[in-house]
Amino acid sequence: MKLLEQYAENGYVIVPDLIPHAKIDRLAAALERFKHGRRPYWSESIHKWILPGLDDKGFMVESMENFTRLWFSNGMKDAGYDILLSSEINDVLRQLKPGSNEFVHWLNHLFDKSTGSNDHIDNWYLDTDPAGELVGAWVALEDIHPDSGTFRLFPKTHLNPAMKELWPMEHNAFVKHCAGLAKTLEPLAVVIKKGTVVFFHPFILHGATDQVDPHYSRKSVTSHYIPFGCLRKEREAIAETPEARLQREMKQARKLKGRPIAVSHTLHDELVFNTAGLVSFAKSLVFGQSPIVMDMKRRSLADN
């Protein structure tokens, strides 16, 4: 069965040995340098700027978001782009979206260990308008152990028409709804080898389990892509017409050092991102840590 047929039927495809180990080893080495430093990053798991915090096994506790936008990342930025904007990823995207020849990278997350992400569909957070053209990719940066707290998918849930009705929900209600739905379904634990990539649909229910054995990390990267020329879905009201928004988004998309996949942000966006991190870090030194804005871990459900 072709990749496109598998993707359409199941909502995901698993492509073994896609990313060369040399690229992965370069990113893993950069991660080790970064997490033992004192540079702030935006955490995907708790949605705030923090310094790297390690558990007693030496694994970074909280995940990273848009680590490739960090200017002072001990080499993680370029090493990450070598994977996420690569010809290997691009070739699969072209098979999954045969009408598109170019793609734009939108958002990424990096995990040193599992944070036990809530089950969710990406469409609530990011997608295209009209919906459904986003493609997620989860890259294993090491052999994934079953007790590490695996990435998991709920096959064929992208075919459920009710998934398209979740977008207007308030976030807590959305997460609780997805948790209830997950209890009625059989998940697929994704236990794969280093270099293997899972591509998944924006309407498929997915998340991660909590770490079972603290000795096992779960080094991995999640990335998201849209075909060039697709309008991004926005939650906030925007005064521009859809045509003007699309022209702006296409102008913002830029390719880096000949890499085939474009990024969706400008250098000015990167400047704002890094400045925000430095300002937040400075404020935390004076006023203490800011509160958690949005907790993406399934453990947070017990507190609500």
Short mmCIF file of C-alpha atoms in Angstrom, two decimals:
data_model
loop_
_atom_site.label_atom_id
_atom_site.label_comp_id
_atom_site.label_asym_id
_atom_site.label_seq_id
_atom_site.Cartn_x
_atom_site.Cartn_y
_atom_site.Cartn_z
CA MET A 1 0.00 0.00 0.00
CA LYS A 2 1.34 3.43 -0.92
CA LEU A 3 2.12 5.96 1.79
CA LEU A 4 -0.75 8.20 0.69
CA GLU A 5 -3.25 5.32 0.88
CA GLN A 6 -2.04 4.37 4.37
CA TYR A 7 -2.21 7.98 5.50
CA ALA A 8 -5.74 8.44 4.17
CA GLU A 9 -6.98 5.16 5.68
CA ASN A 10 -5.30 5.21 9.09
CA GLY A 11 -4.46 8.87 9.67
CA TYR A 12 -0.73 8.18 9.94
CA VAL A 13 2.21 6.45 8.27
CA ILE A 14 5.46 5.18 9.79
CA VAL A 15 8.57 5.53 7.62
CA PRO A 16 11.52 3.50 8.99
CA ASP A 17 15.14 4.68 8.78
CA LEU A 18 14.23 7.98 7.15
CA ILE A 19 16.65 10.32 8.91
CA PRO A 20 20.40 9.54 8.71
CA HIS A 21 21.90 8.78 12.12
CA ALA A 22 24.68 11.33 11.57
CA LYS A 23 22.08 14.13 11.52
CA ILE A 24 20.43 12.77 14.66
CA ASP A 25 23.73 12.39 16.52
CA ARG A 26 24.59 16.01 15.75
CA LEU A 27 21.30 17.23 17.27
CA ALA A 28 21.62 14.91 20.28
CA ALA A 29 25.11 16.24 21.01
CA ALA A 30 23.87 19.84 20.75
CA LEU A 31 20.99 19.02 23.13
CA GLU A 32 23.46 17.68 25.72
CA ARG A 33 25.45 20.91 25.52
CA PHE A 34 22.33 23.07 25.76
CA LYS A 35 20.66 21.34 28.68
CA HIS A 36 23.77 21.67 30.84
CA GLY A 37 23.91 25.42 30.16
CA ARG A 38 22.05 28.39 31.59
CA ARG A 39 20.10 29.67 28.62
CA PRO A 40 16.31 30.09 28.69
CA TYR A 41 13.92 28.38 26.30
CA TRP A 42 10.16 28.38 25.72
CA SER A 43 8.66 25.17 27.08
CA GLU A 44 5.98 23.39 25.08
CA SER A 45 4.83 21.39 28.10
CA ILE A 46 4.11 24.34 30.43
CA HIS A 47 4.05 27.32 28.02
CA LYS A 48 6.56 29.63 29.70
CA TRP A 49 10.23 30.63 29.47
CA ILE A 50 12.41 28.52 31.75
CA LEU A 51 15.99 27.39 32.25
CA PRO A 52 16.85 23.73 31.57
CA GLY A 53 15.95 21.60 34.58
CA LEU A 54 17.26 18.02 34.82
CA ASP A 55 15.92 15.04 36.72
CA ASP A 56 18.13 12.70 38.74
CA LYS A 57 18.90 10.67 35.59
CA GLY A 58 20.14 13.76 33.75
CA PHE A 59 17.11 14.14 31.43
CA MET A 60 15.60 17.56 30.73
CA VAL A 61 12.24 17.61 32.50
CA GLU A 62 10.26 20.01 30.31
CA SER A 63 10.02 19.91 26.53
CA MET A 64 11.06 22.71 24.17
CA GLU A 65 8.99 24.59 21.60
CA ASN A 66 10.49 26.16 18.48
CA PHE A 67 14.01 25.31 19.59
CA THR A 68 15.19 26.09 16.05
CA ARG A 69 14.38 29.77 16.65
CA LEU A 70 16.84 30.08 19.54
CA TRP A 71 19.91 32.08 18.53
CA PHE A 72 22.11 30.88 21.39
CA SER A 73 21.32 27.18 21.40
CA ASN A 74 24.76 25.52 21.33
CA GLY A 75 24.19 24.31 17.78
CA MET A 76 20.65 22.97 18.21
CA LYS A 77 19.19 25.45 15.72
CA ASP A 78 21.17 24.32 12.67
CA ALA A 79 21.24 20.66 13.70
CA GLY A 80 17.46 20.73 14.10
CA TYR A 81 16.91 22.35 10.73
CA ASP A 82 19.13 19.71 9.09
CA ILE A 83 16.44 17.21 10.10
CA LEU A 84 13.20 19.20 10.02
CA LEU A 85 13.84 21.01 6.71
CA SER A 86 15.54 18.05 5.06
CA SER A 87 15.04 16.44 1.69
CA GLU A 88 14.12 13.22 3.52
CA ILE A 89 11.10 14.88 5.19
CA ASN A 90 10.27 16.83 2.03
CA ASP A 91 10.16 13.70 -0.14
CA VAL A 92 7.57 12.05 2.13
CA LEU A 93 5.47 15.21 2.36
CA ARG A 94 5.28 15.32 -1.43
CA GLN A 95 3.94 11.76 -1.43
CA LEU A 96 1.33 12.58 1.21
CA LYS A 97 0.29 15.80 -0.55
CA PRO A 98 0.72 14.96 -4.26
CA GLY A 99 -0.76 18.28 -5.37
CA SER A 100 1.93 20.25 -3.52
CA ASN A 101 5.60 20.59 -4.38
CA GLU A 102 6.73 22.97 -1.63
CA PHE A 103 6.10 23.02 2.11
CA VAL A 104 6.44 25.38 5.05
CA HIS A 105 7.57 24.35 8.53
CA TRP A 106 5.35 25.94 11.18
CA LEU A 107 6.09 24.70 14.72
CA ASN A 108 8.33 22.15 16.45
CA HIS A 109 8.71 20.50 19.85
CA LEU A 110 11.74 18.68 21.26
CA PHE A 111 11.59 16.10 24.06
CA ASP A 112 14.49 14.70 26.06
CA LYS A 113 12.06 12.57 28.10
CA SER A 114 8.32 12.01 27.85
CA THR A 115 6.22 14.76 29.42
CA GLY A 116 3.06 12.64 29.16
CA SER A 117 1.34 14.97 26.71
CA ASN A 118 -2.45 15.17 26.86
CA ASP A 119 -4.29 13.33 24.10
CA HIS A 120 -5.42 15.91 21.55
CA ILE A 121 -5.84 16.70 17.88
CA ASP A 122 -3.53 19.25 16.30
CA ASN A 123 -6.41 20.99 14.56
CA TRP A 124 -7.36 22.72 17.84
CA TYR A 125 -3.92 24.37 18.04
CA LEU A 126 -2.81 24.77 14.44
CA ASP A 127 -4.07 23.80 11.01
CA THR A 128 -4.87 25.24 7.63
CA ASP A 129 -7.98 27.15 6.56
CA PRO A 130 -9.83 25.21 5.16
CA ALA A 131 -8.76 22.62 7.73
CA GLY A 132 -7.00 19.34 7.19
CA GLU A 133 -3.88 20.12 5.14
CA LEU A 134 -1.44 20.26 8.08
CA VAL A 135 0.90 17.28 8.43
CA GLY A 136 2.59 16.42 11.72
CA ALA A 137 5.86 14.48 11.95
CA TRP A 138 7.33 12.76 15.01
CA VAL A 139 11.02 11.87 14.67
CA ALA A 140 12.67 9.29 16.93
CA LEU A 141 16.13 10.54 17.93
CA GLU A 142 16.90 7.20 19.61
CA ASP A 143 15.46 3.69 19.84
CA ILE A 144 12.19 4.17 21.75
CA HIS A 145 11.69 1.87 24.73
CA PRO A 146 8.12 0.83 25.68
CA ASP A 147 8.69 2.04 29.26
CA SER A 148 9.93 5.49 28.22
CA GLY A 149 6.44 6.99 27.99
CA THR A 150 5.59 6.41 24.37
CA PHE A 151 4.09 8.65 21.73
CA ARG A 152 0.69 7.15 20.92
CA LEU A 153 -1.92 7.42 18.19
CA PHE A 154 -5.56 6.40 17.92
CA PRO A 155 -5.80 5.01 14.37
CA LYS A 156 -8.60 6.15 12.06
CA THR A 157 -9.92 8.80 14.49
CA HIS A 158 -9.23 11.40 11.78
CA LEU A 159 -12.23 9.92 9.93
CA ASN A 160 -14.62 10.79 12.77
CA PRO A 161 -16.66 13.83 11.60
CA ALA A 162 -17.00 14.97 15.23
CA MET A 163 -13.29 15.85 15.30
CA LYS A 164 -14.05 18.86 13.11
CA GLU A 165 -16.41 20.19 15.79
CA LEU A 166 -13.83 20.41 18.60
CA TRP A 167 -12.08 23.57 17.42
CA PRO A 168 -14.55 26.07 19.01
CA MET A 169 -14.20 24.49 22.48
CA GLU A 170 -12.47 26.25 25.37
CA HIS A 171 -9.09 24.58 26.01
CA ASN A 172 -9.83 22.80 29.30
CA ALA A 173 -13.10 21.47 27.93
CA PHE A 174 -11.31 20.33 24.78
CA VAL A 175 -8.61 18.46 26.71
CA LYS A 176 -11.16 16.78 29.00
CA HIS A 177 -13.26 15.79 26.00
CA CYS A 178 -10.25 14.22 24.29
CA ALA A 179 -9.30 12.39 27.51
CA GLY A 180 -12.80 10.95 27.73
CA LEU A 181 -12.71 9.94 24.09
CA ALA A 182 -9.33 8.23 24.53
CA LYS A 183 -10.77 6.02 27.28
CA THR A 184 -13.19 4.51 24.77
CA LEU A 185 -10.55 3.76 22.11
CA GLU A 186 -7.55 1.49 21.64
CA PRO A 187 -4.27 3.42 21.28
CA LEU A 188 -1.25 2.41 19.24
CA ALA A 189 1.96 2.80 21.25
CA VAL A 190 4.65 3.98 18.85
CA VAL A 191 7.75 1.93 19.67
CA ILE A 192 10.18 2.61 16.83
CA LYS A 193 13.88 2.76 16.02
CA LYS A 194 16.18 5.75 15.80
CA GLY A 195 15.70 7.66 12.55
CA THR A 196 12.13 6.45 12.00
CA VAL A 197 9.47 9.13 11.43
CA VAL A 198 5.71 9.04 12.02
CA PHE A 199 3.64 11.36 9.82
CA PHE A 200 0.12 12.08 11.08
CA HIS A 201 -3.12 13.88 10.17
CA PRO A 202 -4.28 17.03 12.05
CA PHE A 203 -7.56 15.32 13.04
CA ILE A 204 -6.04 12.13 14.49
CA LEU A 205 -6.18 11.81 18.28
CA HIS A 206 -2.68 11.44 19.72
CA GLY A 207 -0.60 12.14 22.81
CA ALA A 208 1.95 10.40 25.03
CA THR A 209 2.01 8.25 28.12
CA ASP A 210 3.92 9.10 31.28
CA GLN A 211 7.40 7.72 31.77
CA VAL A 212 7.14 4.22 33.30
CA ASP A 213 10.82 3.62 34.03
CA PRO A 214 12.87 6.75 34.88
CA HIS A 215 15.99 5.19 33.34
CA TYR A 216 14.57 5.60 29.81
CA SER A 217 14.62 8.90 27.95
CA ARG A 218 12.46 9.50 24.89
CA LYS A 219 14.53 11.82 22.72
CA SER A 220 12.32 12.92 19.84
CA VAL A 221 11.16 15.90 17.82
CA THR A 222 7.66 16.79 16.65
CA SER A 223 7.29 19.13 13.68
CA HIS A 224 4.39 20.49 11.64
CA TYR A 225 4.10 21.37 7.96
CA ILE A 226 1.64 22.99 5.60
CA PRO A 227 1.73 23.10 1.79
CA PHE A 228 3.09 26.38 0.46
CA GLY A 229 0.12 28.52 -0.56
CA CYS A 230 -2.22 27.26 2.18
CA LEU A 231 -3.73 29.77 4.60
CA ARG A 232 -3.01 29.12 8.26
CA LYS A 233 -5.98 28.90 10.64
CA GLU A 234 -5.96 31.70 13.20
CA ARG A 235 -7.87 31.86 16.49
CA GLU A 236 -7.73 35.62 16.84
CA ALA A 237 -9.83 37.87 14.63
CA ILE A 238 -7.66 39.48 11.93
CA ALA A 239 -8.66 42.60 10.02
CA GLU A 240 -6.97 41.46 6.81
CA THR A 241 -8.90 39.67 4.11
CA PRO A 242 -8.00 35.97 3.59
CA GLU A 243 -6.31 36.94 0.33
CA ALA A 244 -4.14 39.57 2.05
CA ARG A 245 -3.28 37.15 4.88
CA LEU A 246 -2.23 34.48 2.41
CA GLN A 247 -0.02 36.92 0.50
CA ARG A 248 1.62 37.98 3.77
CA GLU A 249 2.18 34.38 4.89
CA MET A 250 3.69 33.44 1.53
CA LYS A 251 6.00 36.45 1.70
CA GLN A 252 7.11 35.50 5.24
CA ALA A 253 7.99 31.95 4.21
CA ARG A 254 11.71 31.71 3.49
CA LYS A 255 14.16 28.97 2.69
CA LEU A 256 17.41 28.64 4.60
CA LYS A 257 20.77 27.64 3.08
CA GLY A 258 19.21 25.79 0.18
CA ARG A 259 17.06 23.53 2.36
CA PRO A 260 13.94 22.39 0.45
CA ILE A 261 11.37 23.21 3.17
CA ALA A 262 10.74 26.84 4.10
CA VAL A 263 10.23 28.29 7.58
CA SER A 264 7.11 30.31 8.34
CA HIS A 265 8.72 33.19 10.24
CA THR A 266 10.95 36.17 9.50
CA LEU A 267 14.21 37.24 11.12
CA HIS A 268 12.20 39.91 12.92
CA ASP A 269 10.00 37.17 14.40
CA GLU A 270 13.14 35.41 15.63
CA LEU A 271 14.39 38.65 17.18
CA VAL A 272 11.10 39.11 19.04
CA PHE A 273 11.15 35.46 20.16
CA ASN A 274 14.68 35.64 21.58
CA THR A 275 14.16 39.06 23.14
CA ALA A 276 11.03 37.78 24.89
CA GLY A 277 13.07 34.96 26.35
CA LEU A 278 15.76 37.26 27.71
CA VAL A 279 13.19 39.66 29.17
CA SER A 280 11.25 36.83 30.79
CA PHE A 281 14.44 35.40 32.26
CA ALA A 282 15.44 38.81 33.64
CA LYS A 283 11.98 39.26 35.21
CA SER A 284 12.18 35.85 36.85
CA LEU A 285 15.46 36.83 38.52
CA VAL A 286 13.81 39.94 40.00
CA PHE A 287 10.22 38.86 40.64
CA GLY A 288 10.40 35.05 40.69
CA GLN A 289 8.97 32.54 38.25
CA SER A 290 5.85 33.44 36.29
CA PRO A 291 2.83 31.11 36.56
CA ILE A 292 2.21 28.27 34.13
CA VAL A 293 0.04 29.52 31.26
CA MET A 294 -1.06 26.20 29.73
CA ASP A 295 -0.07 22.79 31.11
CA MET A 296 0.07 20.24 28.29
CA LYS A 297 0.79 17.22 30.52
CA ARG A 298 -1.88 14.61 31.22
CA ARG A 299 -1.06 14.83 34.92
CA SER A 300 -2.57 18.32 34.89
CA LEU A 301 -6.02 16.81 34.31
CA ALA A 302 -6.02 15.53 37.88
CA ASP A 303 -5.77 19.12 39.13
CA ASN A 304 -8.83 20.34 37.19
#
